[in-house]
Structures are given as structure tokens and as C-alpha cells.
Amino acid sequence: MAEFNWLTALGGGLLIGLSATLLLAFNGRIAGISGIVNSAITFKKDEIWRWTFILGMLLGGAIYEYGLAFEPTPKSTFAPWAAIAGGFLVGFGTRMGGGCTSGHGVCGLGRLSLRSLVAVLIFLIAAILTVFIVRRVLGLTL
Amino acid sequence: MKENSIALLAGLLFGLGLGVSQMIDRDRVLGFLDVTGVWDPTLLFVLGGAVGVTVIAFRFVLRRRHPIWADKFYLPTKKDIDRALVIGAAIFGVGWGIAGYCPGPAITALVLGIWNPVLFVLALIAGSLTYKSLSQRNS
């Protein structure tokens, strides 16, 4: 893995913060990706902006990967069952808890929401414990 | 139309940010979550940078009576720390720790041309719809 680069990490974070600010300032919307997906898949007419946002994410990712990146992003391969099980739990949990890293993290913390702070602390601790159990207790490399 | 152009631009900046910060590389995310291994602080800087912007900018934005191109701010209305928040966040965290993807990076990683983000996003939709139907049945 490439070494830690605080400049690209911070720069990427600033772009995400700018994105969330633009969406709130102009459209009055929260840039929470799980919420955007949940409403997008209802295919209601007034939810088209959510598909536009998702299209923008793919464009932004492609511009980075195939235009700006000095080297291709490592294609981490892991067991497909882990992608499926993880995806199911993430979809279930973010709908139940009303947000993910962007909705509760980037936007909720930005609004100084106590609910979001609690959610962020819980999902971070749960994720750290899960990785510890998977890697150190079970000795698996997922 | 105007609303969609901002959504496209905001989405583009979001995806670009996740690419530049390498959050689309799940090993970086797992490297952050693996606190007893070779710890990778990247995610902390990404979240810190993003929240640094929103904490300051949202204060000014939310002082307005309405958004620049919309009638009102669509903000979450729930304020209480309920069971669904706590359990939901915990379930999300477990899934995040297993797969190394959360929703934003997974969607952006679809451009990498590998299968796991595709499987992840499809399973994410299935999980979300499962919770929706369970909660509708119970209410």
C-alpha cells in the first residue's frame, strides 16, 4: 500500500466538505449517501436530483482514477461473501440508524447534532471491534 | 434543472474527494479501523477535513431563511437518541468492518471495474429494503 499522505487525505476531505456545503446552501439538502440511495431507489419523479448526484459521484471517481491519479487505486480483492454480507448489514443498519459516514459524520457533525455524534461514535467503535475480531481473534484476512 | 446541476457538481466533488483521499481503496479504510495493526490515519484526516468545512460553512448557510435555489432546508427532524439509532449504527459498523466499504466509497469504487463494490451496493440496497419492509410490518 502507498504511504500515508496527509495532504491528499485532507484535500479529499475538504472537497467532500465543499460538496456537502454546496448541496445544503443551494438545494437545502443533506449530502448523506445512504439517504440519497434510499430515496433514489423509490424512482419518484421529484427524487431525480439524487440520481444526478450519484451520476456525479461516478464521474468524480472516474476523473480521479483515469485522469488525475499518479497510480491506479489498488484493486483490493476479498471474498465476495464479505462484500455481500457487509453490504447487507450496512444497508440495513444505515436505514435503521438514519445515516452513514456522510449523513451522520460529515453533515450531522457539521450541524452539531447530538444524535449524529452518538451514531458516529457507535459505528466507529463497532467497526473497530469488528476488524479486531476478524483479524486478531479469528485470524481471517478479509 | 438548476437543482440538478448543483446535485451533479456536488456529487462530482464528493466522488473526486473520495478518490483523491483514497477512501475508494478499502485497505486504507480497514487500515484505519485496525487500531492494533499498522494504523493508517488517512480516514481521520478525510473526516476531519470534511467536518472542518461543514462545521464552519453550515453555520453561515443555516443562518439563511431558505437555500439559494430551494424553498426550505430539508433537515432531519429527529432529536432523541432512540434504540433504532443505537442498534442501527452498531449494525452499520459491523458491516463496515467486514467489507471495508461504507455507502459513499462503495458507489464511487464502482468505477474501478472490480466486482466487490457491485456486490456490496446490490446487497446494501437489499439490506435497506429489508429494514424498510420489517419496520412497515411492525408499525
mmCIF file with all atom_site columns, C-alpha atoms in Angstrom, chain A residues 1-6 8-31 33-34 37-38 41-42 48-50 52-66 68 73-97 99-102 104-107 109-112 114-115 118-120 122-124 126-128 130-132 134-136 142, chain B residues 2-4 6-22 24-28 30-37 40-43 45-51 53-55 57-59 61-62 64 67-70 72-76 78-99 101-104 107-108 110-114 116 119-120 123-132 134:
data_model
loop_
_atom_site.group_PDB
_atom_site.id
_atom_site.type_symbol
_atom_site.label_atom_id
_atom_site.label_alt_id
_atom_site.label_comp_id
_atom_site.label_asym_id
_atom_site.label_entity_id
_atom_site.label_seq_id
_atom_site.pdbx_PDB_ins_code
_atom_site.Cartn_x
_atom_site.Cartn_y
_atom_site.Cartn_z
_atom_site.occupancy
_atom_site.B_iso_or_equiv
_atom_site.pdbx_formal_charge
_atom_site.auth_seq_id
_atom_site.auth_comp_id
_atom_site.auth_asym_id
_atom_site.auth_atom_id
_atom_site.pdbx_PDB_model_num
ATOM 1   C CA . MET A 1 1   ? 0.000   0.000   0.000   1.00 0.00 ? 1   MET A CA 1
ATOM 2   C CA . ALA A 1 2   ? 1.155   3.531   -0.750  1.00 0.00 ? 2   ALA A CA 1
ATOM 3   C CA . GLU A 1 3   ? 2.287   5.536   2.251   1.00 0.00 ? 3   GLU A CA 1
ATOM 4   C CA . PHE A 1 4   ? 0.027   7.800   4.236   1.00 0.00 ? 4   PHE A CA 1
ATOM 5   C CA . ASN A 1 5   ? -0.236  11.206  2.574   1.00 0.00 ? 5   ASN A CA 1
ATOM 6   C CA . TRP A 1 6   ? -1.832  13.781  4.859   1.00 0.00 ? 6   TRP A CA 1
ATOM 7   C CA . THR A 1 8   ? -4.302  14.197  -0.274  1.00 0.00 ? 8   THR A CA 1
ATOM 8   C CA . ALA A 1 9   ? -6.273  12.903  2.730   1.00 0.00 ? 9   ALA A CA 1
ATOM 9   C CA . LEU A 1 10  ? -7.023  16.425  3.965   1.00 0.00 ? 10  LEU A CA 1
ATOM 10  C CA . GLY A 1 11  ? -7.551  17.752  0.420   1.00 0.00 ? 11  GLY A CA 1
ATOM 11  C CA . GLY A 1 12  ? -10.055 14.995  -0.350  1.00 0.00 ? 12  GLY A CA 1
ATOM 12  C CA . GLY A 1 13  ? -11.835 15.742  2.914   1.00 0.00 ? 13  GLY A CA 1
ATOM 13  C CA . LEU A 1 14  ? -12.068 19.451  2.022   1.00 0.00 ? 14  LEU A CA 1
ATOM 14  C CA . LEU A 1 15  ? -13.646 18.546  -1.345  1.00 0.00 ? 15  LEU A CA 1
ATOM 15  C CA . ILE A 1 16  ? -16.246 16.400  0.437   1.00 0.00 ? 16  ILE A CA 1
ATOM 16  C CA . GLY A 1 17  ? -16.980 19.227  2.876   1.00 0.00 ? 17  GLY A CA 1
ATOM 17  C CA . LEU A 1 18  ? -17.326 21.671  -0.035  1.00 0.00 ? 18  LEU A CA 1
ATOM 18  C CA . SER A 1 19  ? -19.700 19.263  -1.777  1.00 0.00 ? 19  SER A CA 1
ATOM 19  C CA . ALA A 1 20  ? -21.921 18.983  1.312   1.00 0.00 ? 20  ALA A CA 1
ATOM 20  C CA . THR A 1 21  ? -21.893 22.783  1.725   1.00 0.00 ? 21  THR A CA 1
ATOM 21  C CA . LEU A 1 22  ? -22.929 23.425  -1.894  1.00 0.00 ? 22  LEU A CA 1
ATOM 22  C CA . LEU A 1 23  ? -25.779 20.919  -1.709  1.00 0.00 ? 23  LEU A CA 1
ATOM 23  C CA . LEU A 1 24  ? -27.110 22.441  1.518   1.00 0.00 ? 24  LEU A CA 1
ATOM 24  C CA . ALA A 1 25  ? -26.607 26.081  0.502   1.00 0.00 ? 25  ALA A CA 1
ATOM 25  C CA . PHE A 1 26  ? -28.240 25.818  -2.937  1.00 0.00 ? 26  PHE A CA 1
ATOM 26  C CA . ASN A 1 27  ? -30.703 22.910  -2.660  1.00 0.00 ? 27  ASN A CA 1
ATOM 27  C CA . GLY A 1 28  ? -31.216 22.722  1.107   1.00 0.00 ? 28  GLY A CA 1
ATOM 28  C CA . ARG A 1 29  ? -30.326 19.037  1.027   1.00 0.00 ? 29  ARG A CA 1
ATOM 29  C CA . ILE A 1 30  ? -28.118 16.885  3.255   1.00 0.00 ? 30  ILE A CA 1
ATOM 30  C CA . ALA A 1 31  ? -25.331 15.026  1.426   1.00 0.00 ? 31  ALA A CA 1
ATOM 31  C CA . ILE A 1 33  ? -25.200 8.941   0.705   1.00 0.00 ? 33  ILE A CA 1
ATOM 32  C CA . SER A 1 34  ? -27.302 6.210   2.334   1.00 0.00 ? 34  SER A CA 1
ATOM 33  C CA . VAL A 1 37  ? -29.641 5.936   -2.266  1.00 0.00 ? 37  VAL A CA 1
ATOM 34  C CA . ASN A 1 38  ? -32.709 5.002   -0.197  1.00 0.00 ? 38  ASN A CA 1
ATOM 35  C CA . ILE A 1 41  ? -34.459 3.661   -5.487  1.00 0.00 ? 41  ILE A CA 1
ATOM 36  C CA . THR A 1 42  ? -38.083 4.692   -4.968  1.00 0.00 ? 42  THR A CA 1
ATOM 37  C CA . ILE A 1 48  ? -34.252 12.772  -9.817  1.00 0.00 ? 48  ILE A CA 1
ATOM 38  C CA . TRP A 1 49  ? -31.618 15.033  -8.222  1.00 0.00 ? 49  TRP A CA 1
ATOM 39  C CA . ARG A 1 50  ? -30.476 12.033  -6.182  1.00 0.00 ? 50  ARG A CA 1
ATOM 40  C CA . THR A 1 52  ? -27.893 13.168  -10.706 1.00 0.00 ? 52  THR A CA 1
ATOM 41  C CA . PHE A 1 53  ? -25.821 13.285  -7.522  1.00 0.00 ? 53  PHE A CA 1
ATOM 42  C CA . ILE A 1 54  ? -24.943 9.584   -7.852  1.00 0.00 ? 54  ILE A CA 1
ATOM 43  C CA . LEU A 1 55  ? -24.001 10.125  -11.510 1.00 0.00 ? 55  LEU A CA 1
ATOM 44  C CA . GLY A 1 56  ? -21.775 12.990  -10.346 1.00 0.00 ? 56  GLY A CA 1
ATOM 45  C CA . MET A 1 57  ? -20.073 10.690  -7.813  1.00 0.00 ? 57  MET A CA 1
ATOM 46  C CA . LEU A 1 58  ? -19.262 8.186   -10.569 1.00 0.00 ? 58  LEU A CA 1
ATOM 47  C CA . LEU A 1 59  ? -17.951 10.987  -12.796 1.00 0.00 ? 59  LEU A CA 1
ATOM 48  C CA . GLY A 1 60  ? -15.810 12.376  -9.973  1.00 0.00 ? 60  GLY A CA 1
ATOM 49  C CA . GLY A 1 61  ? -14.444 8.923   -9.186  1.00 0.00 ? 61  GLY A CA 1
ATOM 50  C CA . ALA A 1 62  ? -13.665 8.308   -12.872 1.00 0.00 ? 62  ALA A CA 1
ATOM 51  C CA . ILE A 1 63  ? -11.994 11.712  -13.302 1.00 0.00 ? 63  ILE A CA 1
ATOM 52  C CA . TYR A 1 64  ? -9.750  10.880  -10.359 1.00 0.00 ? 64  TYR A CA 1
ATOM 53  C CA . GLU A 1 65  ? -8.978  7.285   -11.307 1.00 0.00 ? 65  GLU A CA 1
ATOM 54  C CA . TYR A 1 66  ? -8.464  7.730   -15.040 1.00 0.00 ? 66  TYR A CA 1
ATOM 55  C CA . LEU A 1 68  ? -5.624  12.645  -12.020 1.00 0.00 ? 68  LEU A CA 1
ATOM 56  C CA . THR A 1 73  ? -6.105  2.596   -6.968  1.00 0.00 ? 73  THR A CA 1
ATOM 57  C CA . PRO A 1 74  ? -5.113  -0.852  -5.633  1.00 0.00 ? 74  PRO A CA 1
ATOM 58  C CA . LYS A 1 75  ? -7.810  -3.359  -6.609  1.00 0.00 ? 75  LYS A CA 1
ATOM 59  C CA . SER A 1 76  ? -8.306  -4.956  -3.237  1.00 0.00 ? 76  SER A CA 1
ATOM 60  C CA . THR A 1 77  ? -9.649  -8.454  -3.791  1.00 0.00 ? 77  THR A CA 1
ATOM 61  C CA . PHE A 1 78  ? -11.535 -10.172 -0.998  1.00 0.00 ? 78  PHE A CA 1
ATOM 62  C CA . ALA A 1 79  ? -14.139 -12.851 -0.539  1.00 0.00 ? 79  ALA A CA 1
ATOM 63  C CA . PRO A 1 80  ? -17.364 -11.915 -2.360  1.00 0.00 ? 80  PRO A CA 1
ATOM 64  C CA . TRP A 1 81  ? -19.397 -13.197 0.625   1.00 0.00 ? 81  TRP A CA 1
ATOM 65  C CA . ALA A 1 82  ? -17.790 -10.463 2.754   1.00 0.00 ? 82  ALA A CA 1
ATOM 66  C CA . ALA A 1 83  ? -18.852 -7.814  0.236   1.00 0.00 ? 83  ALA A CA 1
ATOM 67  C CA . ILE A 1 84  ? -22.390 -9.192  0.214   1.00 0.00 ? 84  ILE A CA 1
ATOM 68  C CA . ALA A 1 85  ? -22.724 -9.707  3.992   1.00 0.00 ? 85  ALA A CA 1
ATOM 69  C CA . GLY A 1 86  ? -21.094 -6.335  4.717   1.00 0.00 ? 86  GLY A CA 1
ATOM 70  C CA . GLY A 1 87  ? -23.267 -4.571  2.148   1.00 0.00 ? 87  GLY A CA 1
ATOM 71  C CA . PHE A 1 88  ? -26.461 -6.074  3.556   1.00 0.00 ? 88  PHE A CA 1
ATOM 72  C CA . LEU A 1 89  ? -25.590 -5.042  7.136   1.00 0.00 ? 89  LEU A CA 1
ATOM 73  C CA . VAL A 1 90  ? -24.553 -1.545  6.002   1.00 0.00 ? 90  VAL A CA 1
ATOM 74  C CA . GLY A 1 91  ? -27.815 -1.106  4.069   1.00 0.00 ? 91  GLY A CA 1
ATOM 75  C CA . PHE A 1 92  ? -29.929 -2.431  6.946   1.00 0.00 ? 92  PHE A CA 1
ATOM 76  C CA . GLY A 1 93  ? -28.076 -0.515  9.664   1.00 0.00 ? 93  GLY A CA 1
ATOM 77  C CA . THR A 1 94  ? -27.868 2.842   7.886   1.00 0.00 ? 94  THR A CA 1
ATOM 78  C CA . ARG A 1 95  ? -31.606 2.785   7.167   1.00 0.00 ? 95  ARG A CA 1
ATOM 79  C CA . MET A 1 96  ? -32.384 1.822   10.757  1.00 0.00 ? 96  MET A CA 1
ATOM 80  C CA . GLY A 1 97  ? -29.959 4.381   12.226  1.00 0.00 ? 97  GLY A CA 1
ATOM 81  C CA . GLY A 1 99  ? -27.474 7.737   8.190   1.00 0.00 ? 99  GLY A CA 1
ATOM 82  C CA . CYS A 1 100 ? -23.909 6.714   7.396   1.00 0.00 ? 100 CYS A CA 1
ATOM 83  C CA . THR A 1 101 ? -20.436 8.229   7.446   1.00 0.00 ? 101 THR A CA 1
ATOM 84  C CA . SER A 1 102 ? -21.559 11.152  5.289   1.00 0.00 ? 102 SER A CA 1
ATOM 85  C CA . HIS A 1 104 ? -24.230 11.454  10.358  1.00 0.00 ? 104 HIS A CA 1
ATOM 86  C CA . GLY A 1 105 ? -20.481 12.102  10.005  1.00 0.00 ? 105 GLY A CA 1
ATOM 87  C CA . VAL A 1 106 ? -19.796 14.908  7.528   1.00 0.00 ? 106 VAL A CA 1
ATOM 88  C CA . CYS A 1 107 ? -23.207 16.622  7.699   1.00 0.00 ? 107 CYS A CA 1
ATOM 89  C CA . LEU A 1 109 ? -21.351 16.668  12.948  1.00 0.00 ? 109 LEU A CA 1
ATOM 90  C CA . GLY A 1 110 ? -21.342 19.850  10.840  1.00 0.00 ? 110 GLY A CA 1
ATOM 91  C CA . ARG A 1 111 ? -24.807 20.653  12.217  1.00 0.00 ? 111 ARG A CA 1
ATOM 92  C CA . LEU A 1 112 ? -23.570 19.876  15.752  1.00 0.00 ? 112 LEU A CA 1
ATOM 93  C CA . LEU A 1 114 ? -26.016 15.114  19.236  1.00 0.00 ? 114 LEU A CA 1
ATOM 94  C CA . ARG A 1 115 ? -27.843 12.213  17.538  1.00 0.00 ? 115 ARG A CA 1
ATOM 95  C CA . VAL A 1 118 ? -23.723 9.319   19.137  1.00 0.00 ? 118 VAL A CA 1
ATOM 96  C CA . ALA A 1 119 ? -24.190 7.448   15.839  1.00 0.00 ? 119 ALA A CA 1
ATOM 97  C CA . VAL A 1 120 ? -20.635 8.236   14.673  1.00 0.00 ? 120 VAL A CA 1
ATOM 98  C CA . ILE A 1 122 ? -21.145 3.842   17.891  1.00 0.00 ? 122 ILE A CA 1
ATOM 99  C CA . PHE A 1 123 ? -20.431 2.896   14.263  1.00 0.00 ? 123 PHE A CA 1
ATOM 100 C CA . LEU A 1 124 ? -16.733 3.710   14.616  1.00 0.00 ? 124 LEU A CA 1
ATOM 101 C CA . ALA A 1 126 ? -18.463 -1.248  16.212  1.00 0.00 ? 126 ALA A CA 1
ATOM 102 C CA . ALA A 1 127 ? -16.313 -1.199  13.053  1.00 0.00 ? 127 ALA A CA 1
ATOM 103 C CA . ILE A 1 128 ? -13.033 -1.123  15.013  1.00 0.00 ? 128 ILE A CA 1
ATOM 104 C CA . THR A 1 130 ? -15.322 -5.982  14.103  1.00 0.00 ? 130 THR A CA 1
ATOM 105 C CA . VAL A 1 131 ? -11.945 -5.563  12.388  1.00 0.00 ? 131 VAL A CA 1
ATOM 106 C CA . PHE A 1 132 ? -10.214 -6.587  15.631  1.00 0.00 ? 132 PHE A CA 1
ATOM 107 C CA . VAL A 1 134 ? -11.965 -10.637 12.234  1.00 0.00 ? 134 VAL A CA 1
ATOM 108 C CA . ARG A 1 135 ? -8.201  -10.083 12.072  1.00 0.00 ? 135 ARG A CA 1
ATOM 109 C CA . ARG A 1 136 ? -6.880  -10.731 15.583  1.00 0.00 ? 136 ARG A CA 1
ATOM 110 C CA . LEU A 1 142 ? -10.910 -10.402 4.513   1.00 0.00 ? 142 LEU A CA 1
ATOM 111 C CA . LYS B 2 2   ? -30.814 24.272  -11.559 1.00 0.00 ? 2   LYS B CA 1
ATOM 112 C CA . GLU B 2 3   ? -31.277 21.855  -8.667  1.00 0.00 ? 3   GLU B CA 1
ATOM 113 C CA . ASN B 2 4   ? -29.899 19.012  -10.774 1.00 0.00 ? 4   ASN B CA 1
ATOM 114 C CA . ILE B 2 6   ? -25.852 21.571  -8.273  1.00 0.00 ? 6   ILE B CA 1
ATOM 115 C CA . ALA B 2 7   ? -26.533 17.915  -7.440  1.00 0.00 ? 7   ALA B CA 1
ATOM 116 C CA . LEU B 2 8   ? -24.262 16.868  -10.330 1.00 0.00 ? 8   LEU B CA 1
ATOM 117 C CA . LEU B 2 9   ? -21.490 19.259  -9.257  1.00 0.00 ? 9   LEU B CA 1
ATOM 118 C CA . ALA B 2 10  ? -21.790 18.293  -5.578  1.00 0.00 ? 10  ALA B CA 1
ATOM 119 C CA . GLY B 2 11  ? -21.762 14.593  -6.499  1.00 0.00 ? 11  GLY B CA 1
ATOM 120 C CA . LEU B 2 12  ? -18.708 15.134  -8.688  1.00 0.00 ? 12  LEU B CA 1
ATOM 121 C CA . LEU B 2 13  ? -16.811 16.911  -5.897  1.00 0.00 ? 13  LEU B CA 1
ATOM 122 C CA . PHE B 2 14  ? -17.848 14.174  -3.471  1.00 0.00 ? 14  PHE B CA 1
ATOM 123 C CA . GLY B 2 15  ? -16.607 11.365  -5.729  1.00 0.00 ? 15  GLY B CA 1
ATOM 124 C CA . LEU B 2 16  ? -13.444 13.294  -6.538  1.00 0.00 ? 16  LEU B CA 1
ATOM 125 C CA . GLY B 2 17  ? -12.803 13.815  -2.820  1.00 0.00 ? 17  GLY B CA 1
ATOM 126 C CA . LEU B 2 18  ? -13.249 10.108  -2.084  1.00 0.00 ? 18  LEU B CA 1
ATOM 127 C CA . GLY B 2 19  ? -10.843 9.300   -4.928  1.00 0.00 ? 19  GLY B CA 1
ATOM 128 C CA . VAL B 2 20  ? -8.172  11.872  -4.051  1.00 0.00 ? 20  VAL B CA 1
ATOM 129 C CA . SER B 2 21  ? -8.251  10.811  -0.395  1.00 0.00 ? 21  SER B CA 1
ATOM 130 C CA . GLN B 2 22  ? -8.087  7.128   -1.435  1.00 0.00 ? 22  GLN B CA 1
ATOM 131 C CA . ILE B 2 24  ? -12.158 4.109   -2.508  1.00 0.00 ? 24  ILE B CA 1
ATOM 132 C CA . ASP B 2 25  ? -9.295  1.800   -1.508  1.00 0.00 ? 25  ASP B CA 1
ATOM 133 C CA . ARG B 2 26  ? -10.904 -0.374  1.178   1.00 0.00 ? 26  ARG B CA 1
ATOM 134 C CA . ASP B 2 27  ? -7.483  -1.398  2.534   1.00 0.00 ? 27  ASP B CA 1
ATOM 135 C CA . ARG B 2 28  ? -6.945  2.219   3.611   1.00 0.00 ? 28  ARG B CA 1
ATOM 136 C CA . LEU B 2 30  ? -9.568  -1.093  7.089   1.00 0.00 ? 30  LEU B CA 1
ATOM 137 C CA . GLY B 2 31  ? -6.065  0.169   7.912   1.00 0.00 ? 31  GLY B CA 1
ATOM 138 C CA . PHE B 2 32  ? -7.707  2.982   9.868   1.00 0.00 ? 32  PHE B CA 1
ATOM 139 C CA . LEU B 2 33  ? -10.166 0.665   11.627  1.00 0.00 ? 33  LEU B CA 1
ATOM 140 C CA . ASP B 2 34  ? -7.386  -1.824  12.510  1.00 0.00 ? 34  ASP B CA 1
ATOM 141 C CA . VAL B 2 35  ? -6.093  0.112   15.504  1.00 0.00 ? 35  VAL B CA 1
ATOM 142 C CA . THR B 2 36  ? -3.918  -2.743  16.783  1.00 0.00 ? 36  THR B CA 1
ATOM 143 C CA . GLY B 2 37  ? -2.188  -3.217  13.412  1.00 0.00 ? 37  GLY B CA 1
ATOM 144 C CA . ASP B 2 40  ? -3.371  4.296   8.792   1.00 0.00 ? 40  ASP B CA 1
ATOM 145 C CA . PRO B 2 41  ? -4.620  7.758   9.854   1.00 0.00 ? 41  PRO B CA 1
ATOM 146 C CA . THR B 2 42  ? -5.989  8.671   6.383   1.00 0.00 ? 42  THR B CA 1
ATOM 147 C CA . LEU B 2 43  ? -9.696  8.394   7.297   1.00 0.00 ? 43  LEU B CA 1
ATOM 148 C CA . PHE B 2 45  ? -7.788  13.400  8.067   1.00 0.00 ? 45  PHE B CA 1
ATOM 149 C CA . VAL B 2 46  ? -10.550 12.956  5.482   1.00 0.00 ? 46  VAL B CA 1
ATOM 150 C CA . LEU B 2 47  ? -13.359 13.140  8.038   1.00 0.00 ? 47  LEU B CA 1
ATOM 151 C CA . GLY B 2 48  ? -11.546 15.927  9.887   1.00 0.00 ? 48  GLY B CA 1
ATOM 152 C CA . GLY B 2 49  ? -11.128 17.972  6.692   1.00 0.00 ? 49  GLY B CA 1
ATOM 153 C CA . ALA B 2 50  ? -14.746 17.472  5.655   1.00 0.00 ? 50  ALA B CA 1
ATOM 154 C CA . VAL B 2 51  ? -16.226 18.214  9.089   1.00 0.00 ? 51  VAL B CA 1
ATOM 155 C CA . VAL B 2 53  ? -15.520 22.701  6.367   1.00 0.00 ? 53  VAL B CA 1
ATOM 156 C CA . THR B 2 54  ? -19.112 21.827  7.304   1.00 0.00 ? 54  THR B CA 1
ATOM 157 C CA . VAL B 2 55  ? -18.848 22.961  10.945  1.00 0.00 ? 55  VAL B CA 1
ATOM 158 C CA . ALA B 2 57  ? -19.779 26.725  6.495   1.00 0.00 ? 57  ALA B CA 1
ATOM 159 C CA . PHE B 2 58  ? -23.083 25.221  7.741   1.00 0.00 ? 58  PHE B CA 1
ATOM 160 C CA . ARG B 2 59  ? -23.294 27.925  10.425  1.00 0.00 ? 59  ARG B CA 1
ATOM 161 C CA . VAL B 2 61  ? -25.647 28.569  5.367   1.00 0.00 ? 61  VAL B CA 1
ATOM 162 C CA . LEU B 2 62  ? -28.251 27.723  8.032   1.00 0.00 ? 62  LEU B CA 1
ATOM 163 C CA . ARG B 2 64  ? -30.311 31.998  5.780   1.00 0.00 ? 64  ARG B CA 1
ATOM 164 C CA . PRO B 2 67  ? -31.499 27.859  0.494   1.00 0.00 ? 67  PRO B CA 1
ATOM 165 C CA . ILE B 2 68  ? -30.367 29.833  -2.552  1.00 0.00 ? 68  ILE B CA 1
ATOM 166 C CA . TRP B 2 69  ? -32.359 27.746  -5.074  1.00 0.00 ? 69  TRP B CA 1
ATOM 167 C CA . ALA B 2 70  ? -34.947 25.981  -2.889  1.00 0.00 ? 70  ALA B CA 1
ATOM 168 C CA . LYS B 2 72  ? -36.641 25.331  2.512   1.00 0.00 ? 72  LYS B CA 1
ATOM 169 C CA . PHE B 2 73  ? -33.922 23.334  4.196   1.00 0.00 ? 73  PHE B CA 1
ATOM 170 C CA . TYR B 2 74  ? -34.686 19.607  4.305   1.00 0.00 ? 74  TYR B CA 1
ATOM 171 C CA . LEU B 2 75  ? -33.112 18.775  7.658   1.00 0.00 ? 75  LEU B CA 1
ATOM 172 C CA . PRO B 2 76  ? -33.562 15.670  9.822   1.00 0.00 ? 76  PRO B CA 1
ATOM 173 C CA . LYS B 2 78  ? -35.465 13.571  14.939  1.00 0.00 ? 78  LYS B CA 1
ATOM 174 C CA . LYS B 2 79  ? -33.602 14.777  18.001  1.00 0.00 ? 79  LYS B CA 1
ATOM 175 C CA . ASP B 2 80  ? -33.793 11.915  20.501  1.00 0.00 ? 80  ASP B CA 1
ATOM 176 C CA . ILE B 2 81  ? -31.250 9.134   20.930  1.00 0.00 ? 81  ILE B CA 1
ATOM 177 C CA . ASP B 2 82  ? -33.533 6.128   20.380  1.00 0.00 ? 82  ASP B CA 1
ATOM 178 C CA . ARG B 2 83  ? -32.993 2.387   20.131  1.00 0.00 ? 83  ARG B CA 1
ATOM 179 C CA . ALA B 2 84  ? -33.113 2.418   16.330  1.00 0.00 ? 84  ALA B CA 1
ATOM 180 C CA . LEU B 2 85  ? -30.265 4.941   16.169  1.00 0.00 ? 85  LEU B CA 1
ATOM 181 C CA . VAL B 2 86  ? -28.036 2.976   18.544  1.00 0.00 ? 86  VAL B CA 1
ATOM 182 C CA . ILE B 2 87  ? -28.718 -0.501  17.112  1.00 0.00 ? 87  ILE B CA 1
ATOM 183 C CA . GLY B 2 88  ? -28.729 0.714   13.510  1.00 0.00 ? 88  GLY B CA 1
ATOM 184 C CA . ALA B 2 89  ? -25.383 2.480   13.907  1.00 0.00 ? 89  ALA B CA 1
ATOM 185 C CA . ALA B 2 90  ? -23.913 -0.653  15.534  1.00 0.00 ? 90  ALA B CA 1
ATOM 186 C CA . ILE B 2 91  ? -25.144 -2.920  12.697  1.00 0.00 ? 91  ILE B CA 1
ATOM 187 C CA . PHE B 2 92  ? -23.761 -0.469  10.140  1.00 0.00 ? 92  PHE B CA 1
ATOM 188 C CA . GLY B 2 93  ? -20.393 -0.507  11.945  1.00 0.00 ? 93  GLY B CA 1
ATOM 189 C CA . VAL B 2 94  ? -20.195 -4.312  11.852  1.00 0.00 ? 94  VAL B CA 1
ATOM 190 C CA . GLY B 2 95  ? -20.922 -4.349  8.114   1.00 0.00 ? 95  GLY B CA 1
ATOM 191 C CA . TRP B 2 96  ? -18.378 -1.583  7.532   1.00 0.00 ? 96  TRP B CA 1
ATOM 192 C CA . GLY B 2 97  ? -15.751 -3.566  9.422   1.00 0.00 ? 97  GLY B CA 1
ATOM 193 C CA . ILE B 2 98  ? -16.462 -6.736  7.418   1.00 0.00 ? 98  ILE B CA 1
ATOM 194 C CA . ALA B 2 99  ? -16.491 -5.177  3.943   1.00 0.00 ? 99  ALA B CA 1
ATOM 195 C CA . TYR B 2 101 ? -16.827 -0.029  2.430   1.00 0.00 ? 101 TYR B CA 1
ATOM 196 C CA . CYS B 2 102 ? -19.423 2.457   3.557   1.00 0.00 ? 102 CYS B CA 1
ATOM 197 C CA . PRO B 2 103 ? -22.036 3.724   1.052   1.00 0.00 ? 103 PRO B CA 1
ATOM 198 C CA . GLY B 2 104 ? -20.118 6.677   -0.482  1.00 0.00 ? 104 GLY B CA 1
ATOM 199 C CA . ILE B 2 107 ? -20.609 3.713   -5.022  1.00 0.00 ? 107 ILE B CA 1
ATOM 200 C CA . THR B 2 108 ? -17.543 5.662   -6.160  1.00 0.00 ? 108 THR B CA 1
ATOM 201 C CA . LEU B 2 110 ? -17.928 1.141   -8.925  1.00 0.00 ? 110 LEU B CA 1
ATOM 202 C CA . VAL B 2 111 ? -15.704 2.929   -11.482 1.00 0.00 ? 111 VAL B CA 1
ATOM 203 C CA . LEU B 2 112 ? -12.725 0.717   -10.571 1.00 0.00 ? 112 LEU B CA 1
ATOM 204 C CA . GLY B 2 113 ? -14.129 -2.138  -12.648 1.00 0.00 ? 113 GLY B CA 1
ATOM 205 C CA . ILE B 2 114 ? -13.987 -4.797  -9.927  1.00 0.00 ? 114 ILE B CA 1
ATOM 206 C CA . ASN B 2 116 ? -16.920 -6.490  -4.967  1.00 0.00 ? 116 ASN B CA 1
ATOM 207 C CA . LEU B 2 119 ? -21.952 -6.899  -4.974  1.00 0.00 ? 119 LEU B CA 1
ATOM 208 C CA . PHE B 2 120 ? -21.704 -4.569  -1.982  1.00 0.00 ? 120 PHE B CA 1
ATOM 209 C CA . ALA B 2 123 ? -26.538 -6.097  -1.042  1.00 0.00 ? 123 ALA B CA 1
ATOM 210 C CA . LEU B 2 124 ? -26.773 -2.619  0.503   1.00 0.00 ? 124 LEU B CA 1
ATOM 211 C CA . ILE B 2 125 ? -29.987 -1.960  -1.429  1.00 0.00 ? 125 ILE B CA 1
ATOM 212 C CA . ALA B 2 126 ? -31.328 -5.379  -0.360  1.00 0.00 ? 126 ALA B CA 1
ATOM 213 C CA . GLY B 2 127 ? -30.494 -4.662  3.303   1.00 0.00 ? 127 GLY B CA 1
ATOM 214 C CA . SER B 2 128 ? -32.103 -1.249  3.164   1.00 0.00 ? 128 SER B CA 1
ATOM 215 C CA . LEU B 2 129 ? -35.295 -2.596  1.590   1.00 0.00 ? 129 LEU B CA 1
ATOM 216 C CA . THR B 2 130 ? -35.369 -5.436  4.148   1.00 0.00 ? 130 THR B CA 1
ATOM 217 C CA . TYR B 2 131 ? -35.300 -2.979  7.043   1.00 0.00 ? 131 TYR B CA 1
ATOM 218 C CA . LYS B 2 132 ? -37.948 -0.856  5.339   1.00 0.00 ? 132 LYS B CA 1
ATOM 219 C CA . LEU B 2 134 ? -39.694 -5.042  8.504   1.00 0.00 ? 134 LEU B CA 1
#
